[in-house]
Coordinates of C-alpha atoms in Angstrom, one line a residue:
Chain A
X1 CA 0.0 12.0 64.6
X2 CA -0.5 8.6 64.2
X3 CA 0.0 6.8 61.0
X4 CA -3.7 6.2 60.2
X5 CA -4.1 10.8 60.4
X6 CA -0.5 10.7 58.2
X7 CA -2.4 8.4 55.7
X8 CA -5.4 10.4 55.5
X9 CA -3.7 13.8 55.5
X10 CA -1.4 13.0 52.7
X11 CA -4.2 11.3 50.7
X12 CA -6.2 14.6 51.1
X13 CA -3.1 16.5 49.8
X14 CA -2.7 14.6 46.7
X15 CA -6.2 14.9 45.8
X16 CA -6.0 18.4 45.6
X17 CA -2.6 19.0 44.1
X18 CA -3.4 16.0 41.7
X19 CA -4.8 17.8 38.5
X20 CA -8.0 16.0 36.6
X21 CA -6.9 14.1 33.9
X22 CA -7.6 15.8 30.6
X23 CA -8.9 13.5 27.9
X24 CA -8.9 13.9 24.1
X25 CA -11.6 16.0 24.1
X26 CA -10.2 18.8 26.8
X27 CA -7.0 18.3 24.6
X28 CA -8.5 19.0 21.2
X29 CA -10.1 22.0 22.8
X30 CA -7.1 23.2 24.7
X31 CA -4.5 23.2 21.6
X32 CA -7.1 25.2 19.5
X33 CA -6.7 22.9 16.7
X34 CA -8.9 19.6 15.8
X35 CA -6.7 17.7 13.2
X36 CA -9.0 15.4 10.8
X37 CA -7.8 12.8 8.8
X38 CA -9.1 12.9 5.3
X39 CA -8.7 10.5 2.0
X40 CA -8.3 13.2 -0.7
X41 CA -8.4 11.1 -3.7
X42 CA -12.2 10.0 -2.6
X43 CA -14.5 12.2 -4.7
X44 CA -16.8 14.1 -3.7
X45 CA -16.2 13.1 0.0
X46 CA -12.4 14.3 -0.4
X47 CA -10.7 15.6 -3.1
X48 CA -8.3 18.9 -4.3
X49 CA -9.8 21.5 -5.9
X50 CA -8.0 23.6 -8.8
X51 CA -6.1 25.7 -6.6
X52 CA -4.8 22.4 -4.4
X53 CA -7.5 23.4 -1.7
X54 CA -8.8 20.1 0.0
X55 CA -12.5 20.4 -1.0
X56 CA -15.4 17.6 -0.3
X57 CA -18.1 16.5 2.1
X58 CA -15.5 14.7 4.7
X59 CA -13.3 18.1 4.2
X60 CA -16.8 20.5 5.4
X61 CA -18.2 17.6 7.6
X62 CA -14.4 18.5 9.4
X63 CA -14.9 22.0 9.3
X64 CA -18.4 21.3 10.6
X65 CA -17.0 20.0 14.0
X66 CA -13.8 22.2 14.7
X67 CA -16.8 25.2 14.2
X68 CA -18.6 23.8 17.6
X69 CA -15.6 22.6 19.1
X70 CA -14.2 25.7 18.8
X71 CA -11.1 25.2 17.2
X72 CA -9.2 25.5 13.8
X73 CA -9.5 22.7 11.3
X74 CA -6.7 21.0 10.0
X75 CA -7.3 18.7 7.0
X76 CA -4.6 16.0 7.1
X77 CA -4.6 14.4 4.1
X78 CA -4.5 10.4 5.0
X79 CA -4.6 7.7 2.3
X80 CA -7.2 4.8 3.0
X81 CA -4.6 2.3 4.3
X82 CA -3.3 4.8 6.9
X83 CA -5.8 6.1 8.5
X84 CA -5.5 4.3 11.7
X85 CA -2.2 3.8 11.7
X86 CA -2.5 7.9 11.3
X87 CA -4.7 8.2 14.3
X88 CA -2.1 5.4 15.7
X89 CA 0.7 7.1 15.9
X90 CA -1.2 11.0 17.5
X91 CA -0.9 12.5 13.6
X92 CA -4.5 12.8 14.0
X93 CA -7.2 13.6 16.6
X94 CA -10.6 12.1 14.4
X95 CA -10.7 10.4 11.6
X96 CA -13.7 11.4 9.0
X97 CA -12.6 9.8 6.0
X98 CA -15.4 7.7 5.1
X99 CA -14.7 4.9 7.0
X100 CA -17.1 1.8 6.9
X101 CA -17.6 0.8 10.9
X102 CA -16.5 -3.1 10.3
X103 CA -16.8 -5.1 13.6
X104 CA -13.0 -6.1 13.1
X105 CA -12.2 -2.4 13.1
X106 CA -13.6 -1.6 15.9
X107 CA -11.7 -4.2 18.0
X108 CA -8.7 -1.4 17.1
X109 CA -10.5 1.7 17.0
X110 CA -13.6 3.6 19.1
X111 CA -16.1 3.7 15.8
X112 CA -19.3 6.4 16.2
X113 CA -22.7 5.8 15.0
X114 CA -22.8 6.7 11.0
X115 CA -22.3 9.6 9.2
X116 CA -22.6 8.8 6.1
X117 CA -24.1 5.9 3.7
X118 CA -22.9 4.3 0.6
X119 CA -24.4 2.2 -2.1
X120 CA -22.1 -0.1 -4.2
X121 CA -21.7 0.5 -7.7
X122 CA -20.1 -1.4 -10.4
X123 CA -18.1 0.5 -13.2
X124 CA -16.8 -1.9 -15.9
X125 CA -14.5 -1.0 -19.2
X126 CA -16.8 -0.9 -21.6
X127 CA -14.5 -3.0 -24.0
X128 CA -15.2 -6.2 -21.0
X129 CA -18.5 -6.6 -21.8
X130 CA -19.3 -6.7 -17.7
X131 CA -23.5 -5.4 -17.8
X132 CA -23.9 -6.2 -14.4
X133 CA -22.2 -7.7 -10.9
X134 CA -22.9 -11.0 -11.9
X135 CA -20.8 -10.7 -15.1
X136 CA -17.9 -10.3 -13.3
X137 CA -17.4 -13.5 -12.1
X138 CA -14.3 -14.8 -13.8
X139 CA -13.2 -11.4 -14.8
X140 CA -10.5 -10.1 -13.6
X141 CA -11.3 -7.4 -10.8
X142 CA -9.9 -4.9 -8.3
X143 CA -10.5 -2.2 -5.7
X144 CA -8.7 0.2 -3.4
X145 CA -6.9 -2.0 -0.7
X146 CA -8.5 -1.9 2.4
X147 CA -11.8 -0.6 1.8
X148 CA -15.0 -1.9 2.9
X149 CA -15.7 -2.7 -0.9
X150 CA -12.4 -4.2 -1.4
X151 CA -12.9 -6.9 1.5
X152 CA -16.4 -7.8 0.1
X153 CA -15.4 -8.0 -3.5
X154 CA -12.0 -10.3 -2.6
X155 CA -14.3 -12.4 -0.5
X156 CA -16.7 -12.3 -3.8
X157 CA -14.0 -13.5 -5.6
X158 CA -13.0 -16.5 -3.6
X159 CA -16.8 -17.7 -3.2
X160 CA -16.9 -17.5 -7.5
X161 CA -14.0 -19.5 -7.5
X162 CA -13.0 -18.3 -10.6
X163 CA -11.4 -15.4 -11.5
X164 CA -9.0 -12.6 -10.0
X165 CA -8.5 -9.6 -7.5
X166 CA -6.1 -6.8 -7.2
X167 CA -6.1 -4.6 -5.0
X168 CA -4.6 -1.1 -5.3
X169 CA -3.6 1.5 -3.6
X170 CA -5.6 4.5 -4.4
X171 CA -9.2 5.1 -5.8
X172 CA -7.0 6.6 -8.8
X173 CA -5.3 3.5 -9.6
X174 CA -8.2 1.4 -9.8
X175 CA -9.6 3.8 -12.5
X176 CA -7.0 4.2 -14.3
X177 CA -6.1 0.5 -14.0
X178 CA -10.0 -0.1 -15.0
X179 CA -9.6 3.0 -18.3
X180 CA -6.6 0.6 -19.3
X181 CA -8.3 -2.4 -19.2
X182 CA -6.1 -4.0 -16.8
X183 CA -9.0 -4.7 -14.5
X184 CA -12.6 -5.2 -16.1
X185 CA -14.7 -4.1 -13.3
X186 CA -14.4 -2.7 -10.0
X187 CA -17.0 -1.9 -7.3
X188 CA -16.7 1.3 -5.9
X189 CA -19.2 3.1 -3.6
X190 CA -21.8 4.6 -6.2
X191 CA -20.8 8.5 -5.7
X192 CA -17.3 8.1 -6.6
X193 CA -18.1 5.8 -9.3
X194 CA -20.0 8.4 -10.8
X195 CA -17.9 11.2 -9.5
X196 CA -14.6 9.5 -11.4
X197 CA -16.7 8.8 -14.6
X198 CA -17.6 12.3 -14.9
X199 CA -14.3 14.0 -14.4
X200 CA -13.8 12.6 -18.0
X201 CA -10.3 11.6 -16.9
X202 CA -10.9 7.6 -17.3
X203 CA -12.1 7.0 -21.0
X204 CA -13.7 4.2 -21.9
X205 CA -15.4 3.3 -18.1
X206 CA -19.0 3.4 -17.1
X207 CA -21.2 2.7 -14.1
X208 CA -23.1 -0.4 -15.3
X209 CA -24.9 -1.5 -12.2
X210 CA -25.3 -2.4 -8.6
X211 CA -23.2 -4.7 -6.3
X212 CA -25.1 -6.5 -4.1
X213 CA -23.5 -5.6 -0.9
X214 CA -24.9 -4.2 2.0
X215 CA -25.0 -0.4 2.5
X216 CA -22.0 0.8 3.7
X217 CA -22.6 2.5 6.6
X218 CA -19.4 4.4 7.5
X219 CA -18.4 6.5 10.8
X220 CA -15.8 8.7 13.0
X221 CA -13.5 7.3 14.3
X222 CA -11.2 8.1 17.5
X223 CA -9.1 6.2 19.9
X224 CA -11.1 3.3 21.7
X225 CA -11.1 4.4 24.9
X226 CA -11.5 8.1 24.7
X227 CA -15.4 8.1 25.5
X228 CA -15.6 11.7 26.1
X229 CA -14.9 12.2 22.4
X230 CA -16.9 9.5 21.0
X231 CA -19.9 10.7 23.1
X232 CA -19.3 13.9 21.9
X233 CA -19.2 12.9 18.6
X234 CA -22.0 11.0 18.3
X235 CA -24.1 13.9 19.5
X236 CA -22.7 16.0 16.6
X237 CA -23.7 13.7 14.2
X238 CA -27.2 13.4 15.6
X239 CA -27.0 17.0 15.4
X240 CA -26.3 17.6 12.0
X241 CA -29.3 15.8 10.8
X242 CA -31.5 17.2 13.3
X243 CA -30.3 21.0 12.1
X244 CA -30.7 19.9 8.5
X245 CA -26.8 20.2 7.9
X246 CA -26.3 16.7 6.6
X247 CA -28.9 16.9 3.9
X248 CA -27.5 20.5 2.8
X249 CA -24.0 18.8 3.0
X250 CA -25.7 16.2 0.5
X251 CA -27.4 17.9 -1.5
X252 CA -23.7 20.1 -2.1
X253 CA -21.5 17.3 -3.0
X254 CA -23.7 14.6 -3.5
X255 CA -27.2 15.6 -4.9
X256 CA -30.5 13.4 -4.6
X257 CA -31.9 12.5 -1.4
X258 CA -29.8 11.9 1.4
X259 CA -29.5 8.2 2.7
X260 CA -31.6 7.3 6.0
X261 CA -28.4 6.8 8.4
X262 CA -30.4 4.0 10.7
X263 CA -31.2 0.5 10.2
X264 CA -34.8 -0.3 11.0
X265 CA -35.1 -2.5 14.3
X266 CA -31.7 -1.6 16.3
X267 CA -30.9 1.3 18.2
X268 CA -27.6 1.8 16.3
Chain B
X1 CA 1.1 10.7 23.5
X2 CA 2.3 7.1 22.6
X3 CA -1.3 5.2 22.8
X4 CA -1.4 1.7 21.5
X5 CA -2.3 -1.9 23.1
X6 CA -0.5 -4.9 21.3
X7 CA -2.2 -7.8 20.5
X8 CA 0.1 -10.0 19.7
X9 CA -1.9 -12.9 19.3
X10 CA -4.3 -12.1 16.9
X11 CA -1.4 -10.8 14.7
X12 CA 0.8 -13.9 15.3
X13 CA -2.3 -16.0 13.9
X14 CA -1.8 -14.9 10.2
X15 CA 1.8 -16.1 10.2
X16 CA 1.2 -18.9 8.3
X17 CA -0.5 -16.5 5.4
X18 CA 2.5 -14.6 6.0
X19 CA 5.2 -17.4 5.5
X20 CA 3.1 -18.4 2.3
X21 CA 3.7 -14.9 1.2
X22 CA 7.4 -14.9 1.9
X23 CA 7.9 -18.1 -0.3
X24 CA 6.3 -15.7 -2.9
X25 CA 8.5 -13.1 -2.4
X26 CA 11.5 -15.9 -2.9
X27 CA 10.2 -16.7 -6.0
X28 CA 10.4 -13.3 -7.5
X29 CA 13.8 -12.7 -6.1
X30 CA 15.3 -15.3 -7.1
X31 CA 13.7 -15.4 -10.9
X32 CA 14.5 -11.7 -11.1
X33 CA 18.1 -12.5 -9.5
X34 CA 18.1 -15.2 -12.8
X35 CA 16.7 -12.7 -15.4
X36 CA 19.0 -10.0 -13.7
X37 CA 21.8 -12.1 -14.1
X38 CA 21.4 -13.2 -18.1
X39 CA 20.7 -9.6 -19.2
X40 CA 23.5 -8.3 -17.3
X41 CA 26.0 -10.6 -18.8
X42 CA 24.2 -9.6 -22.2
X43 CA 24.2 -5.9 -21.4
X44 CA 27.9 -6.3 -20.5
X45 CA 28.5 -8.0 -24.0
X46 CA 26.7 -5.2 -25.7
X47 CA 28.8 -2.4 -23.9
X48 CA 32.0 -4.1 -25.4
X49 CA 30.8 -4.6 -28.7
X50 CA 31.4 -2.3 -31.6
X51 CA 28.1 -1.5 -32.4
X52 CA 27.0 2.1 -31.6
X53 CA 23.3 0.7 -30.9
X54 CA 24.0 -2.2 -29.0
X55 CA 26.5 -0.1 -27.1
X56 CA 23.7 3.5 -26.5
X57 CA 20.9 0.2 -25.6
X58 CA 23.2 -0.9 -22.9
X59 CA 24.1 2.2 -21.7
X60 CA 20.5 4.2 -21.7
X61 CA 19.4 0.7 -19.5
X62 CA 22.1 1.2 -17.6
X63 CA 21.5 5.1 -16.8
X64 CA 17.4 4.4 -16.8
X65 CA 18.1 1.2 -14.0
X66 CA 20.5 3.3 -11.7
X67 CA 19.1 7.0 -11.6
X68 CA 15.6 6.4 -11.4
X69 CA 13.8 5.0 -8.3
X70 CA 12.4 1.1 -8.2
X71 CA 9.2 2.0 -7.2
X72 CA 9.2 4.0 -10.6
X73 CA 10.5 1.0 -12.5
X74 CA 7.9 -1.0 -11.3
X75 CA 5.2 1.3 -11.6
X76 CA 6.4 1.8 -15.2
X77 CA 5.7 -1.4 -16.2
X78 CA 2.1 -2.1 -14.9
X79 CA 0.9 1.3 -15.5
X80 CA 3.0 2.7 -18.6
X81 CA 2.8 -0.1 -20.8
X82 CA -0.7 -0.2 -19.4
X83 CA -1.0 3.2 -21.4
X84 CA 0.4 1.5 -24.5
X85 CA -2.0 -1.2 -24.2
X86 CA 0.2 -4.2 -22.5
X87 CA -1.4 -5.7 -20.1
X88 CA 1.0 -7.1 -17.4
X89 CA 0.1 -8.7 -14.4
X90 CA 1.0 -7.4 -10.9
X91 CA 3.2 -10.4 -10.8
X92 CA 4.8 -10.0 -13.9
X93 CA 5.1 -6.2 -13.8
X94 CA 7.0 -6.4 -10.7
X95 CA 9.2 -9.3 -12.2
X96 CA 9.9 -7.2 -14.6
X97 CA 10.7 -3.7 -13.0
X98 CA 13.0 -5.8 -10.5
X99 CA 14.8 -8.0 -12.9
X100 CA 15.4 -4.6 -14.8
X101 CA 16.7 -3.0 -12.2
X102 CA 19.1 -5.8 -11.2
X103 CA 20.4 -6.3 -14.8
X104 CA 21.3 -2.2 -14.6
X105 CA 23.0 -2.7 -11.1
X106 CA 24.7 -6.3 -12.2
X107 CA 26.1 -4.9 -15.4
X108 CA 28.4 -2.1 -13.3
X109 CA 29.4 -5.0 -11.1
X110 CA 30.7 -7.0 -13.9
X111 CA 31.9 -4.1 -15.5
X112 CA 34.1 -3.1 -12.7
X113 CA 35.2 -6.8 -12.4
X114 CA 36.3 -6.7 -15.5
X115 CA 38.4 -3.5 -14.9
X116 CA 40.4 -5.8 -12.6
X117 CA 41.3 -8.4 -14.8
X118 CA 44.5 -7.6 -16.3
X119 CA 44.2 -6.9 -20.7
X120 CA 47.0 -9.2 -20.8
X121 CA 45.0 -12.0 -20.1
X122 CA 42.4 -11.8 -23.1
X123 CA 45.6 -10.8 -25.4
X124 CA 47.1 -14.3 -24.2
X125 CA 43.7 -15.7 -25.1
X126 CA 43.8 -14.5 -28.0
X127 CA 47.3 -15.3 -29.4
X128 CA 46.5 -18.7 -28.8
X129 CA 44.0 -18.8 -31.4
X130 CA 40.2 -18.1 -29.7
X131 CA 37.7 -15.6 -30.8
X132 CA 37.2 -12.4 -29.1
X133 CA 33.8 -14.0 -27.9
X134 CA 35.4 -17.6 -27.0
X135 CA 38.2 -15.5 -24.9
X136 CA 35.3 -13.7 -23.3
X137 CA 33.2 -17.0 -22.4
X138 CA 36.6 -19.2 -21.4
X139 CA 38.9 -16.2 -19.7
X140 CA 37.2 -13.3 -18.9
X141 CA 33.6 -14.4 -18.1
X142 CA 34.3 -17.0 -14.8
X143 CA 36.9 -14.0 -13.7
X144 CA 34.3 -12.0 -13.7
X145 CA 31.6 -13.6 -11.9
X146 CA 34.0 -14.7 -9.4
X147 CA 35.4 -11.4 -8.4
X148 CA 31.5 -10.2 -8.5
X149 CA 29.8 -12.8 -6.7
X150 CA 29.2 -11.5 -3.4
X151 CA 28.3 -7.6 -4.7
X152 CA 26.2 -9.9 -6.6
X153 CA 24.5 -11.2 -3.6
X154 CA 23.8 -7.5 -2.0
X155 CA 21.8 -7.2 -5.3
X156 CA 19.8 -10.4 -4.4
X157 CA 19.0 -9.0 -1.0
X158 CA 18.2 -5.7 -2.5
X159 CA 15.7 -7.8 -5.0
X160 CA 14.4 -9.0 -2.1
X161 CA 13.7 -5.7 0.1
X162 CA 12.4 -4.4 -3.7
X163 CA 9.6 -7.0 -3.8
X164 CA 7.8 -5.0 -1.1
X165 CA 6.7 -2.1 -4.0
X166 CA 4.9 -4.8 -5.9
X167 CA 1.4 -3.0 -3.5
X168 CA 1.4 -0.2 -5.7
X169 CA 0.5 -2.3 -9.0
X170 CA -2.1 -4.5 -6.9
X171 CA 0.6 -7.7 -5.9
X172 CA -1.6 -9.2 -2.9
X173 CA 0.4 -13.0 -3.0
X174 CA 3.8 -11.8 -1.4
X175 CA 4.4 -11.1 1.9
X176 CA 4.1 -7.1 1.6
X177 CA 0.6 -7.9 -0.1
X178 CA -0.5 -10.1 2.6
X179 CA 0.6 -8.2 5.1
X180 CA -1.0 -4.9 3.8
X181 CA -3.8 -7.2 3.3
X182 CA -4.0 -8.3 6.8
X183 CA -3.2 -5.1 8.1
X184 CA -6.4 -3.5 5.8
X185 CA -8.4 -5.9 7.7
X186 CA -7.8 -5.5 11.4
X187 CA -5.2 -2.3 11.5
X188 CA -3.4 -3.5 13.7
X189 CA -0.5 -2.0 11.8
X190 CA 2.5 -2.6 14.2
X191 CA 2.0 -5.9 15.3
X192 CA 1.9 -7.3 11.2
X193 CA 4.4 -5.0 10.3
X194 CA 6.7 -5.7 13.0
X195 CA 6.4 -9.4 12.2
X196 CA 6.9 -9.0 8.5
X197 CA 9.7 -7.2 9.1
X198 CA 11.4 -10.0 11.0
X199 CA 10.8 -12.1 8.2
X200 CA 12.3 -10.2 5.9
X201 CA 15.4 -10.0 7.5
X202 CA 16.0 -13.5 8.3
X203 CA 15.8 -14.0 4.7
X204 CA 17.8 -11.5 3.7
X205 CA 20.0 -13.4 6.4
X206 CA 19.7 -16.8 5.5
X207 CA 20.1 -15.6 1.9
X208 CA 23.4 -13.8 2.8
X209 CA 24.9 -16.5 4.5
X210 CA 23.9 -19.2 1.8
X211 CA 25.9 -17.1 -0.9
X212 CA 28.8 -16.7 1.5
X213 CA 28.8 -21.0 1.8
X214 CA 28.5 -20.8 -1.7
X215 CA 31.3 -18.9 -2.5
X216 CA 33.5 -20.3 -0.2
X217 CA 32.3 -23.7 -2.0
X218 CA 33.1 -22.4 -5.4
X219 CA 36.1 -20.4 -4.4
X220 CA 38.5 -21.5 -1.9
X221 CA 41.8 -22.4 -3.2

């Protein structure tokens, strides 16, 4: 045998003892469970229901995508700021807690195309006298740290001059900084702004207007490389507007029209 | 599986924002180490006196400072007296919760220090004519803050590790705020972490060291 036929014939051999690499998705799909990390203090995308259940429309939008995987669902409940590191560190498979798909994001994470769509809505004490976004300038102001709204407002902030921003760490602090009047205003997206104002739980608040921020376009989110997934992902999305499941989804936790999910001109 | 590519770079950018935060957390340290320091000594006055009040105020902070977590302290301030009304800023609430907690820690220091200075030598003070008080300020008090200088200075790195809890009232100008900023930002979580963590320690280090010059300044006989 000469070396060349040795080569060749143990090449051969590897390639069929060699298994195929699995990826995520073969994993996912293999351990019978899809784990999905959820923000549950994000009304009505995520929130506990009186018996402690995780209800919302991230919690079914899960549920949604474990049913045509295959697989169990398993809600892991993931503040805002840990979320990636979540996904990070394999506590998580997908993420589908309402995160906005910021280009500096996605240098860490593999972002899909949107799921969802927010519009930015200012709730002010009403002891502040903040009417509108403009009125906050000079007020002091806050928002959950590390959310879309967050970055825009601080950046707000700065180009005011005037002024100041806190940043908290849960949706729940910000209201209940903003009922105290330790904050005068904070932009939130405009269902949980109206979702926290109903709940009766944070007197003296109210939704007084619009921010002026773009629509906050947010998406699922795996690891970067794992293209299998994202492709797969992507197609569910697609799906559940073509079968009508996002705009039931809505309608259920939202209510209104659901938001168009593409931007005119751009393929995604 | 471990799955995770460091960028090192783009995390190493933001370490001047980082150092700019760790002057921050300096400042609170230290003026909580200050505030810490004068309420202890008061606390430790109050515990001696003969006053029931003075005596059940120093002892309920006391109890309050040591059982219950920082974190709580803290939150406490921006968020309980928020309920009452007063309004303190993240800044000042976590001044506040910290210096509190140190004056509780401080004021067992001192009072074990004073446990190991002998009776005899405030009796002696006092058969020469001072006050109770003027005993305590010229005999007793630089005993005491001698033999509890350097549990003193675990306290002062302790006020420095406690800073990082100022996030949960909305601090964003110390160097757990900037970093969590940073790291809301980009997420790349270890690489910010991982370098605020290094700063931390050296100056929890350099901090360490300094009080030990110090003492031997002050000290050696």
């Amino acid at each position: 045998m000469t070396i060349k036929a040795l080569a060749l014939s143990l090449m051969a051999a590897a390639a069929i003892v060699a298994p195929a690499k699995a990826d995520k998705l073969d994993d996912i799909i293999a351990s019978g469970t899809l784990r999905c990390a959820v923000v549950l203090d994000f009304p009505p995308m995520g929130s506990r229901d009186a018996a402690n259940n995780p209800v919302g429309f991230d919690v079914d939008y899960c549920n949604d995508l474990a049913k045509v995987l295959g697989v169990t669902a398993e809600i892991v409940e993931t503040p805002f700021p840990e979320r990636i590191p979540a996904l990070m560190s394999g506590r998580v498979d997908v993420g589908v807690a309402s995160t906005s798909d910021t280009l500096e994001r996605a240098k860490t994470v593999g972002m899909t195309i949107p799921y969802f769509a927010f519009e930015m809505a200012v709730t002010a004490n009403e002891k502040s006298g903040v009417k509108s976004f403009e009125d906050m300038k000079g007020k002091t102001v806050g928002a959950t740290a590390g959310t879309y709204e967050a970055i825009a407002l601080e950046a707000q902030v700065k180009t005011w001059g005037s002024g100041e921003f806190r940043p908290y760490q849960t949706q729940a602090d910000v209201f209940l900084a903003l009922s105290q009047g330790q904050i005068d205003a904070t932009v939130s997206t405009s269902t949980v702004a109206q979702a926290n104002v109903k709940t009766g739980n944070f007197p003296g608040i109210a939704v007084v207007g619009k921010a002026p921020f773009d629509i906050d376009y947010v998406s699922l989110f795996t690891n970067r490389e794992e293209y299998g997934l994202i492709n797969y992902l992507n197609l569910f999305i697609n799906q559940q507007v073509r079968t009508g499941r996002y705009k039931e989804l809505y309608a259920k936790w939202v209510g209104g029209e659901a938001p168009n999910l593409t931007v005119p001109g751009v393929y995604r | 599986m471990f799955n995770y590519t460091f960028r090192w770079n783009q995390a190493l950018q933001a370490l001047p924002q980082m150092l700019n935060g760790a002057l921050v957390t300096l400042e609170i340290a230290l003026l909580s180490m200050a505030i810490g320091l004068v309420c202890a000594v008061a606390l430790t006055l109050f515990r001696r006196s003969d006053s029931r009040i003075l005596k059940g105020f120093a002892a309920t902070w006391v109890e309050v400072a040591r059982n219950t977590p920082a974190l709580f302290q803290i939150y406490m301030a921006h968020f309980g007296l928020g309920a009452f009304g007063v309004h303190l800023s993240p800044f000042t609430s976590l001044l506040a919760g910290i210096a509190f907690n140190n004056a509780g820690y401080l004021s067992e220091n001192f009072r074990g220090a004073l446990k190991a200075i002998p009776d005899t030598q405030a009796r002696a003070g006092r058969s020469l004519g001072l006050t109770s008080l003027q005993a305590f300020r010229y005999i007793l008090l630089p005993q005491m803050l001698r033999i509890a200088f350097l549990p003193a200075t675990n306290q002062m790195v302790w006020a420095i590790l406690m800073t990082s809890l100022g996030v949960t009232v909305g601090m964003n100008t110390d160097l757990a705020g900037v970093t969590q900023a940073l790291n809301a930002k980009s997420f790349r979580t270890f690489e910010f972490f991982a370098i605020a963590a290094v700063i931390y320690y050296v100056i929890a280090k350099v901090v360490t060291l300094a009080a030990r010059a110090l003492a031997w300044r002050l000290f050696r006989s």
